[in-house]
């Protein structure tokens, strides 16, 4: 998408709006995952693996008992039955980290516990349940065992040289256990993007306040912080900005983050300064998207400035997202655009992080050709009903909704009884 000359939409309106797909292609082309960092294994849950992990060792590193019982030569038990036990001489005991130091010869047995090293000469474990030690100290084997029975082989779990986890893997708890088992204390992961959240608006009070007179409480910043954390980013402390061009411009320029989110100040009002600020600092690539809600969304790129001299210190500009102040529009614009970049920079897949399911419509969905519609729906007994398809300031509709439908730009809507794809907010 070629850069367009800045057009100040304040009190004029948008001349045109970018297609959703074109914006997604722009973000795909202009963003990539961050570099890697090495962190302690204990801190790596949920992080994205930067490089493949190849095991430097065999796990287990020695042949070991998989059952409590007796280490034996398998051939010494051939023919043993409950009514015809075979006698073996008990010569010692093997425990975990305390192996039997001798050699098991024909006709001999060593008592062994699960996980203990298999003594030299033995090739099987006779389970305790099918053997007993009589008063003379002789093991009576009441069942035959095959060679290798109940024995964990060297490298049976993980052989040396095997790739155990691929790059791009989101590390799960069991992955950390596996990495610990091959001796790793740290792991290389994709760096998490730090995300600056700048909230504009003279009318806003910080979360925890009570609405007073004509002032309202900021609901976007706690929502954005939770979304950023969900997507693997690190939300920085929120900055509240007055509706002042210089304040907005300077906050964007000085933000020490890989991604910048500006909540509010992106539409056609006289106090909507964010688009001009981004255009002055760098590039306002998109302003206005053919999307309902969230049509005033903007996307730009600005350089990181040096603290001392105000000079650009990074060759690759940072993405800036101008998110509408209306909460539903803010949520929609974050999920479709900003969240995609948070996920991509952190090494995750950019796609929507929601489960998609086919659902039959209970009532019709109305849309208009030429724009994508983000329609909140309630799902009851496997059927979806649209709720509050208008009203971008009504955040409660997203808590009532179970998910949303994205109506494509070339569709006028859906009739009752049609099957649509619903993105579920919860699994």
Tab-separated table of C-alpha atoms in Angstrom:
chain	number	residue	atom	x	y	z
A	1	UNK	CA	0.000	0.000	0.000
A	2	UNK	CA	1.751	3.236	-1.116
A	3	UNK	CA	2.031	6.061	1.400
A	4	UNK	CA	-0.499	8.820	0.873
A	5	UNK	CA	-0.009	12.559	1.485
A	6	UNK	CA	-1.394	13.591	4.831
A	7	UNK	CA	-4.989	14.752	4.681
A	8	UNK	CA	-6.352	16.368	7.832
A	9	UNK	CA	-9.821	14.853	8.264
A	10	UNK	CA	-10.784	17.009	11.243
A	11	UNK	CA	-14.203	18.549	10.725
A	12	UNK	CA	-14.091	17.354	7.092
A	13	UNK	CA	-14.538	13.592	7.111
A	14	UNK	CA	-12.641	10.796	5.385
A	15	UNK	CA	-12.137	11.081	1.628
A	16	UNK	CA	-11.688	7.319	1.338
A	17	UNK	CA	-11.113	4.292	3.518
A	18	UNK	CA	-8.590	1.485	3.152
A	19	UNK	CA	-9.777	-2.090	2.695
A	20	UNK	CA	-9.279	-4.379	5.685
A	21	UNK	CA	-7.368	-6.913	3.576
A	22	UNK	CA	-5.025	-4.214	2.272
A	23	UNK	CA	-4.226	-3.128	5.831
A	24	UNK	CA	-3.502	-6.725	6.840
A	25	UNK	CA	-1.172	-7.107	3.859
A	26	UNK	CA	0.605	-3.897	4.855
A	27	UNK	CA	1.159	-5.166	8.392
A	28	UNK	CA	2.382	-8.510	7.056
A	29	UNK	CA	4.936	-6.768	4.855
A	30	UNK	CA	6.126	-4.197	7.383
A	31	UNK	CA	6.464	-6.241	10.591
A	32	UNK	CA	8.418	-9.292	11.689
A	33	UNK	CA	9.338	-11.075	14.895
A	34	UNK	CA	11.831	-9.509	17.261
A	35	UNK	CA	15.255	-10.944	18.014
A	36	UNK	CA	15.883	-13.533	20.707
A	37	UNK	CA	16.891	-13.380	24.322
A	38	UNK	CA	18.003	-16.085	26.759
A	39	UNK	CA	15.934	-16.521	29.910
A	40	UNK	CA	15.833	-18.959	32.808
A	41	UNK	CA	13.826	-22.102	32.181
A	42	UNK	CA	11.604	-21.315	35.174
A	43	UNK	CA	10.464	-18.105	33.445
A	44	UNK	CA	9.851	-19.590	29.998
A	45	UNK	CA	6.262	-20.860	30.230
A	46	UNK	CA	4.187	-19.371	27.427
A	47	UNK	CA	7.190	-17.881	25.647
A	48	UNK	CA	8.033	-18.574	22.002
A	49	UNK	CA	11.099	-20.703	21.296
A	50	UNK	CA	13.584	-18.835	19.108
A	51	UNK	CA	15.665	-21.773	17.838
A	52	UNK	CA	15.181	-25.541	17.664
A	53	UNK	CA	16.335	-27.464	20.731
A	54	UNK	CA	18.476	-30.555	20.092
A	55	UNK	CA	19.146	-32.867	22.997
A	56	UNK	CA	22.823	-33.049	23.991
A	57	UNK	CA	22.238	-36.204	26.042
A	58	UNK	CA	20.385	-39.494	26.116
A	59	UNK	CA	17.357	-39.670	28.423
A	60	UNK	CA	17.653	-41.934	30.254
A	61	UNK	CA	21.436	-42.037	30.163
A	62	UNK	CA	21.539	-45.577	31.521
A	63	UNK	CA	19.436	-48.730	31.360
A	64	UNK	CA	17.030	-48.611	34.315
A	65	UNK	CA	14.278	-50.607	35.937
A	66	UNK	CA	10.749	-49.697	34.899
A	67	UNK	CA	9.229	-51.736	37.730
A	68	UNK	CA	9.971	-52.679	41.313
A	69	UNK	CA	11.205	-56.261	41.429
A	70	UNK	CA	14.350	-58.208	40.657
A	71	UNK	CA	17.017	-57.685	37.993
A	72	UNK	CA	17.657	-61.042	36.320
A	73	UNK	CA	18.942	-62.759	33.250
A	74	UNK	CA	15.731	-63.404	31.317
A	75	UNK	CA	16.767	-66.898	30.222
A	76	UNK	CA	16.986	-67.963	33.883
A	77	UNK	CA	13.201	-67.481	34.196
A	78	UNK	CA	12.162	-69.461	31.121
A	79	UNK	CA	9.720	-72.176	32.176
A	80	UNK	CA	8.836	-70.509	35.492
A	81	UNK	CA	5.148	-70.775	36.423
A	82	UNK	CA	3.067	-70.230	39.511
A	83	UNK	CA	2.929	-73.963	40.252
A	84	UNK	CA	6.542	-74.483	39.145
A	85	UNK	CA	8.673	-71.536	40.442
A	86	UNK	CA	12.356	-71.332	39.611
A	87	UNK	CA	14.873	-70.450	42.322
A	88	UNK	CA	17.386	-67.616	41.900
A	89	UNK	CA	20.093	-66.575	44.332
A	90	UNK	CA	19.526	-63.077	45.764
A	91	UNK	CA	22.943	-61.380	45.740
A	92	UNK	CA	22.228	-57.726	46.445
A	93	UNK	CA	20.093	-54.639	45.924
A	94	UNK	CA	19.969	-51.677	43.504
A	95	UNK	CA	18.357	-48.353	44.371
A	96	UNK	CA	18.104	-45.014	42.575
A	97	UNK	CA	21.545	-43.363	42.505
A	98	UNK	CA	22.893	-46.398	44.445
A	99	UNK	CA	23.500	-49.076	41.806
A	100	UNK	CA	24.563	-52.640	42.483
A	101	UNK	CA	28.285	-52.699	41.763
A	102	UNK	CA	28.694	-56.357	40.871
A	103	UNK	CA	27.727	-58.512	37.923
A	104	UNK	CA	24.601	-60.665	37.766
A	105	UNK	CA	25.619	-64.184	36.771
A	106	UNK	CA	23.423	-67.057	35.662
A	107	UNK	CA	21.005	-68.133	38.391
A	108	UNK	CA	21.313	-64.855	40.320
A	109	UNK	CA	18.991	-61.908	41.001
A	110	UNK	CA	19.314	-58.381	42.428
A	111	UNK	CA	16.446	-56.650	44.209
A	112	UNK	CA	15.774	-53.412	42.262
A	113	UNK	CA	13.552	-50.349	42.593
A	114	UNK	CA	11.888	-48.415	39.775
A	115	UNK	CA	14.344	-46.002	38.162
A	116	UNK	CA	17.422	-47.755	39.502
A	117	UNK	CA	20.314	-48.638	37.151
A	118	UNK	CA	20.118	-52.147	35.753
A	119	UNK	CA	23.127	-54.140	37.002
A	120	UNK	CA	25.660	-55.477	34.559
A	121	UNK	CA	24.730	-58.970	33.367
A	122	UNK	CA	20.981	-58.511	33.883
A	123	UNK	CA	18.685	-57.934	30.898
A	124	UNK	CA	15.186	-57.940	32.405
A	125	UNK	CA	13.224	-57.111	35.548
A	126	UNK	CA	11.031	-59.727	37.202
A	127	UNK	CA	8.103	-57.863	38.803
A	128	UNK	CA	7.789	-58.090	42.562
A	129	UNK	CA	4.191	-59.279	42.125
A	130	UNK	CA	5.332	-62.543	40.448
A	131	UNK	CA	8.246	-63.348	42.759
A	132	UNK	CA	8.915	-63.756	46.447
A	133	UNK	CA	11.905	-64.204	48.681
A	134	UNK	CA	11.682	-67.299	50.886
A	135	UNK	CA	13.147	-67.773	54.342
A	136	UNK	CA	16.476	-68.888	52.921
A	137	UNK	CA	16.887	-65.685	50.959
A	138	UNK	CA	16.159	-67.300	47.615
A	139	UNK	CA	14.036	-65.577	44.995
A	140	UNK	CA	11.211	-67.790	43.759
A	141	UNK	CA	10.294	-66.688	40.196
A	142	UNK	CA	6.682	-67.620	39.369
A	143	UNK	CA	6.609	-66.181	35.849
A	144	UNK	CA	8.952	-66.018	32.882
A	145	UNK	CA	10.128	-62.666	31.510
A	146	UNK	CA	11.488	-61.860	28.053
A	147	UNK	CA	14.801	-60.068	27.496
A	148	UNK	CA	14.337	-56.297	27.850
A	149	UNK	CA	11.078	-56.684	29.788
A	150	UNK	CA	10.407	-53.826	32.240
A	151	UNK	CA	13.700	-52.160	31.350
A	152	UNK	CA	14.022	-48.540	30.208
A	153	UNK	CA	16.627	-48.451	27.457
A	154	UNK	CA	19.341	-45.802	27.042
A	155	UNK	CA	17.829	-42.887	25.099
A	156	UNK	CA	14.386	-44.499	25.131
A	157	UNK	CA	12.700	-41.203	26.038
A	158	UNK	CA	15.052	-38.813	24.235
A	159	UNK	CA	18.045	-39.964	22.180
A	160	UNK	CA	21.093	-37.708	21.929
A	161	UNK	CA	20.949	-35.536	18.806
A	162	UNK	CA	17.167	-35.501	18.409
A	163	UNK	CA	15.342	-32.203	17.890
A	164	UNK	CA	12.969	-32.196	20.834
A	165	UNK	CA	11.218	-28.859	20.208
A	166	UNK	CA	11.024	-26.749	17.023
A	167	UNK	CA	11.559	-23.009	16.700
A	168	UNK	CA	8.303	-21.090	17.037
A	169	UNK	CA	6.942	-23.413	19.692
A	170	UNK	CA	4.913	-21.768	22.434
A	171	UNK	CA	6.372	-23.424	25.494
A	172	UNK	CA	3.926	-25.441	27.574
A	173	UNK	CA	4.511	-26.698	31.131
A	174	UNK	CA	5.394	-30.179	29.877
A	175	UNK	CA	7.871	-28.633	27.435
A	176	UNK	CA	9.722	-27.075	30.350
A	177	UNK	CA	9.849	-30.465	32.015
A	178	UNK	CA	11.345	-32.009	28.886
A	179	UNK	CA	13.938	-29.238	28.575
A	180	UNK	CA	14.886	-29.728	32.211
A	181	UNK	CA	15.286	-33.474	31.617
A	182	UNK	CA	17.978	-32.859	28.970
A	183	UNK	CA	19.917	-30.585	31.293
A	184	UNK	CA	18.915	-27.092	30.160
A	185	UNK	CA	18.799	-24.300	32.729
A	186	UNK	CA	17.972	-21.563	30.216
A	187	UNK	CA	16.417	-21.266	26.775
A	188	UNK	CA	16.467	-18.829	23.844
A	189	UNK	CA	13.060	-17.262	23.232
A	190	UNK	CA	11.667	-14.467	21.058
A	191	UNK	CA	11.778	-11.161	22.866
A	192	UNK	CA	8.387	-9.910	24.022
A	193	UNK	CA	7.340	-6.624	22.423
A	194	UNK	CA	6.887	-3.772	24.857
A	195	UNK	CA	3.705	-1.898	24.074
A	196	UNK	CA	3.116	1.735	25.006
A	197	UNK	CA	-0.508	2.639	25.734
A	198	UNK	CA	-1.271	6.348	25.318
A	199	UNK	CA	-4.788	7.422	26.276
A	200	UNK	CA	-6.052	10.795	25.062
A	201	UNK	CA	-9.057	12.772	26.216
A	202	UNK	CA	-9.697	15.657	28.610
A	203	UNK	CA	-12.880	13.934	29.741
A	204	UNK	CA	-11.204	10.746	30.983
A	205	UNK	CA	-10.600	9.650	34.559
A	206	UNK	CA	-8.217	6.776	35.379
A	207	UNK	CA	-9.617	3.317	36.212
A	208	UNK	CA	-10.730	3.101	39.817
A	209	UNK	CA	-12.346	6.524	39.663
A	210	UNK	CA	-16.066	7.196	39.879
A	211	UNK	CA	-17.653	9.028	36.925
A	212	UNK	CA	-18.101	12.681	37.847
A	213	UNK	CA	-20.295	15.152	36.036
A	214	UNK	CA	-19.272	15.147	32.374
A	215	UNK	CA	-16.156	13.097	32.949
A	216	UNK	CA	-16.069	9.351	32.289
A	217	UNK	CA	-13.732	6.553	33.373
A	218	UNK	CA	-11.161	5.211	30.923
A	219	UNK	CA	-12.195	1.643	30.112
A	220	UNK	CA	-9.868	1.125	27.164
A	221	UNK	CA	-6.519	0.966	28.947
A	222	UNK	CA	-7.297	-1.992	31.261
A	223	UNK	CA	-8.864	-3.814	28.315
A	224	UNK	CA	-5.831	-3.113	26.116
A	225	UNK	CA	-3.358	-4.134	28.826
A	226	UNK	CA	-5.145	-7.477	29.219
A	227	UNK	CA	-5.231	-8.024	25.450
A	228	UNK	CA	-1.539	-7.195	25.109
A	229	UNK	CA	-0.635	-9.659	27.877
A	230	UNK	CA	-2.840	-12.315	26.298
A	231	UNK	CA	-1.003	-11.868	23.014
A	232	UNK	CA	2.452	-12.195	24.540
A	233	UNK	CA	3.344	-8.500	24.779
A	234	UNK	CA	4.393	-6.430	27.776
A	235	UNK	CA	2.035	-3.493	28.417
A	236	UNK	CA	3.901	-0.463	29.715
A	237	UNK	CA	2.353	1.866	32.300
A	238	UNK	CA	-0.487	3.880	30.794
A	239	UNK	CA	0.132	7.514	29.920
A	240	UNK	CA	-2.825	9.920	30.032
A	241	UNK	CA	-2.627	12.819	27.612
A	242	UNK	CA	-4.610	16.010	27.300
A	243	UNK	CA	-6.218	16.835	23.969
A	244	UNK	CA	-3.181	18.831	22.926
A	245	UNK	CA	-1.195	18.322	19.726
A	246	UNK	CA	2.242	18.872	21.271
A	247	UNK	CA	1.524	16.537	24.186
A	248	UNK	CA	0.323	13.781	21.873
A	249	UNK	CA	3.197	14.210	19.414
A	250	UNK	CA	5.869	14.225	22.111
A	251	UNK	CA	4.437	11.172	23.881
A	252	UNK	CA	4.475	9.178	20.641
A	253	UNK	CA	8.002	10.320	19.808
A	254	UNK	CA	9.399	9.504	23.246
A	255	UNK	CA	7.634	6.191	23.838
A	256	UNK	CA	10.254	3.567	24.701
A	257	UNK	CA	8.431	0.637	23.145
A	258	UNK	CA	8.359	-1.601	20.075
A	259	UNK	CA	4.658	-0.873	19.453
A	260	UNK	CA	2.629	2.222	20.295
A	261	UNK	CA	-1.129	2.231	20.839
A	262	UNK	CA	-2.969	5.542	20.990
A	263	UNK	CA	-6.498	5.288	22.375
A	264	UNK	CA	-8.736	8.101	21.159
A	265	UNK	CA	-8.032	11.203	19.131
A	266	UNK	CA	-8.131	9.416	15.761
A	267	UNK	CA	-11.374	10.625	14.198
A	268	UNK	CA	-12.665	13.859	12.657
A	269	UNK	CA	-13.107	15.982	15.786
A	270	UNK	CA	-11.266	19.246	16.294
A	271	UNK	CA	-9.287	17.733	19.202
A	272	UNK	CA	-8.264	14.554	17.328
A	273	UNK	CA	-4.529	15.261	17.050
A	274	UNK	CA	-2.996	11.766	16.789
A	275	UNK	CA	-3.099	11.392	12.975
A	276	UNK	CA	-1.253	14.673	12.356
A	277	UNK	CA	1.256	13.817	15.090
A	278	UNK	CA	2.114	10.488	13.465
A	279	UNK	CA	2.342	12.068	10.008
A	280	UNK	CA	4.743	14.710	11.333
A	281	UNK	CA	6.934	12.189	13.161
A	282	UNK	CA	7.066	9.536	10.455
A	283	UNK	CA	4.503	7.931	8.169
A	284	UNK	CA	0.738	7.773	8.507
A	285	UNK	CA	0.219	4.784	6.211
A	286	UNK	CA	-3.495	4.300	6.867
A	287	UNK	CA	-6.179	6.547	8.282
A	288	UNK	CA	-9.711	5.339	7.908
A	289	UNK	CA	-10.653	1.716	7.219
A	290	UNK	CA	-13.742	0.259	5.546
A	291	UNK	CA	-14.827	-1.422	8.760
A	292	UNK	CA	-17.743	-1.091	11.179
A	293	UNK	CA	-17.112	-0.245	13.924
A	294	UNK	CA	-13.543	1.138	14.101
A	295	UNK	CA	-13.550	3.000	10.788
A	296	UNK	CA	-11.389	5.889	12.205
A	297	UNK	CA	-8.520	3.468	12.908
A	298	UNK	CA	-5.081	4.604	11.771
A	299	UNK	CA	-1.781	2.806	11.213
A	300	UNK	CA	1.573	4.559	11.073
A	301	UNK	CA	5.273	4.050	11.538
A	302	UNK	CA	7.597	6.324	13.501
A	303	UNK	CA	11.327	6.075	14.329
A	304	UNK	CA	12.635	5.617	17.845
A	305	UNK	CA	14.291	8.825	19.042
A	306	UNK	CA	17.474	9.075	21.098
A	307	UNK	CA	16.893	10.309	24.625
A	308	UNK	CA	19.612	12.947	24.554
A	309	UNK	CA	19.431	14.563	21.116
A	310	UNK	CA	16.057	13.524	19.752
A	311	UNK	CA	17.629	11.725	16.819
A	312	UNK	CA	16.361	8.526	15.219
A	313	UNK	CA	18.201	5.523	16.682
A	314	UNK	CA	16.530	2.634	14.810
A	315	UNK	CA	16.450	2.121	11.028
A	316	UNK	CA	13.141	0.231	11.169
A	317	UNK	CA	10.259	2.469	12.297
A	318	UNK	CA	7.935	1.268	15.013
A	319	UNK	CA	4.263	0.605	14.261
A	320	UNK	CA	1.767	3.024	15.777
A	321	UNK	CA	-1.924	2.158	15.955
A	322	UNK	CA	-4.508	4.888	16.316
A	323	UNK	CA	-7.394	3.136	18.039
A	324	UNK	CA	-10.820	4.769	18.254
A	325	UNK	CA	-11.848	5.944	21.699
A	326	UNK	CA	-15.197	4.159	21.596
A	327	UNK	CA	-14.570	0.898	23.496
A	328	UNK	CA	-16.121	-1.567	21.024
A	329	UNK	CA	-14.264	0.088	18.142
A	330	UNK	CA	-11.077	-0.036	20.201
A	331	UNK	CA	-11.518	-3.768	20.859
A	332	UNK	CA	-12.302	-4.456	17.190
A	333	UNK	CA	-9.323	-2.441	15.897
A	334	UNK	CA	-6.955	-4.018	18.397
A	335	UNK	CA	-7.966	-7.592	17.583
A	336	UNK	CA	-7.931	-7.171	13.812
A	337	UNK	CA	-4.813	-4.999	13.478
A	338	UNK	CA	-2.749	-4.063	16.553
A	339	UNK	CA	-3.042	-7.464	18.212
A	340	UNK	CA	-1.855	-9.115	15.021
A	341	UNK	CA	1.386	-7.125	15.217
A	342	UNK	CA	1.844	-7.760	18.949
A	343	UNK	CA	1.568	-11.447	18.216
A	344	UNK	CA	3.848	-11.319	15.155
A	345	UNK	CA	6.609	-9.343	16.874
A	346	UNK	CA	6.527	-11.806	19.755
A	347	UNK	CA	6.952	-14.772	17.407
A	348	UNK	CA	3.338	-15.938	17.467
A	349	UNK	CA	0.942	-16.443	14.594
A	350	UNK	CA	-0.827	-13.241	13.642
A	351	UNK	CA	-4.264	-14.791	13.188
A	352	UNK	CA	-7.113	-14.047	15.582
A	353	UNK	CA	-6.537	-15.902	18.862
A	354	UNK	CA	-10.111	-17.143	19.087
A	355	UNK	CA	-11.709	-20.463	18.296
A	356	UNK	CA	-13.851	-20.345	15.154
A	357	UNK	CA	-17.029	-22.462	14.999
A	358	UNK	CA	-19.899	-22.716	12.485
A	359	UNK	CA	-23.227	-21.601	13.985
A	360	UNK	CA	-26.734	-21.230	12.535
A	361	UNK	CA	-28.221	-17.709	12.685
A	362	UNK	CA	-31.400	-17.258	14.680
A	363	UNK	CA	-32.090	-13.847	13.135
A	364	UNK	CA	-30.719	-11.849	10.235
A	365	UNK	CA	-27.482	-9.896	10.105
A	366	UNK	CA	-27.609	-6.681	8.102
A	367	UNK	CA	-24.476	-5.255	6.497
A	368	UNK	CA	-23.520	-3.011	3.601
A	369	UNK	CA	-21.475	-3.707	0.503
A	370	UNK	CA	-18.029	-2.143	0.632
A	371	UNK	CA	-17.132	-2.606	4.293
A	372	UNK	CA	-16.342	-5.402	6.767
A	373	UNK	CA	-18.790	-5.637	9.668
A	374	UNK	CA	-17.767	-6.814	13.151
A	375	UNK	CA	-21.078	-8.136	14.513
A	376	UNK	CA	-21.375	-9.218	18.121
A	377	UNK	CA	-23.543	-12.302	18.651
A	378	UNK	CA	-25.069	-14.278	21.481
A	379	UNK	CA	-24.973	-18.055	21.039
A	380	UNK	CA	-27.766	-20.045	22.712
A	381	UNK	CA	-28.420	-23.733	22.077
A	382	UNK	CA	-26.154	-23.667	19.042
A	383	UNK	CA	-27.866	-20.698	17.360
A	384	UNK	CA	-26.488	-17.164	17.059
A	385	UNK	CA	-28.391	-13.914	17.526
A	386	UNK	CA	-26.791	-10.536	16.700
A	387	UNK	CA	-26.849	-7.966	19.483
A	388	UNK	CA	-26.397	-4.202	19.307
A	389	UNK	CA	-24.984	-4.097	15.817
A	390	UNK	CA	-24.689	-0.339	16.291
A	391	UNK	CA	-23.367	1.582	19.264
A	392	UNK	CA	-19.568	1.502	19.334
A	393	UNK	CA	-19.498	2.998	22.824
A	394	UNK	CA	-21.533	0.159	24.364
A	395	UNK	CA	-18.778	-2.059	25.771
A	396	UNK	CA	-21.343	-4.088	27.722
A	397	UNK	CA	-22.451	-5.630	24.426
A	398	UNK	CA	-19.105	-7.413	24.187
A	399	UNK	CA	-19.522	-8.904	27.653
A	400	UNK	CA	-23.042	-10.058	26.798
A	401	UNK	CA	-21.833	-11.468	23.480
A	402	UNK	CA	-20.276	-14.898	23.179
A	403	UNK	CA	-18.318	-13.902	20.110
A	404	UNK	CA	-18.494	-12.082	16.814
A	405	UNK	CA	-19.061	-12.599	13.112
A	406	UNK	CA	-16.976	-10.847	10.461
A	407	UNK	CA	-19.172	-10.023	7.485
A	408	UNK	CA	-16.979	-9.608	4.364
A	409	UNK	CA	-17.058	-6.416	2.300
A	410	UNK	CA	-18.876	-8.006	-0.639
A	411	UNK	CA	-21.788	-9.307	1.459
A	412	UNK	CA	-25.061	-7.544	2.359
A	413	UNK	CA	-25.566	-9.725	5.400
A	414	UNK	CA	-27.003	-13.124	6.273
A	415	UNK	CA	-30.533	-14.464	6.488
A	416	UNK	CA	-31.969	-16.453	9.409
A	417	UNK	CA	-31.034	-20.106	9.092
A	418	UNK	CA	-27.727	-19.461	7.347
A	419	UNK	CA	-24.590	-20.930	8.867
A	420	UNK	CA	-21.892	-18.397	9.758
A	421	UNK	CA	-18.454	-18.621	11.340
A	422	UNK	CA	-18.423	-17.256	14.887
A	423	UNK	CA	-15.194	-16.280	16.620
A	424	UNK	CA	-15.744	-17.189	20.287
A	425	UNK	CA	-14.364	-14.852	22.962
A	426	UNK	CA	-14.024	-17.863	25.293
A	427	UNK	CA	-13.117	-21.471	24.587
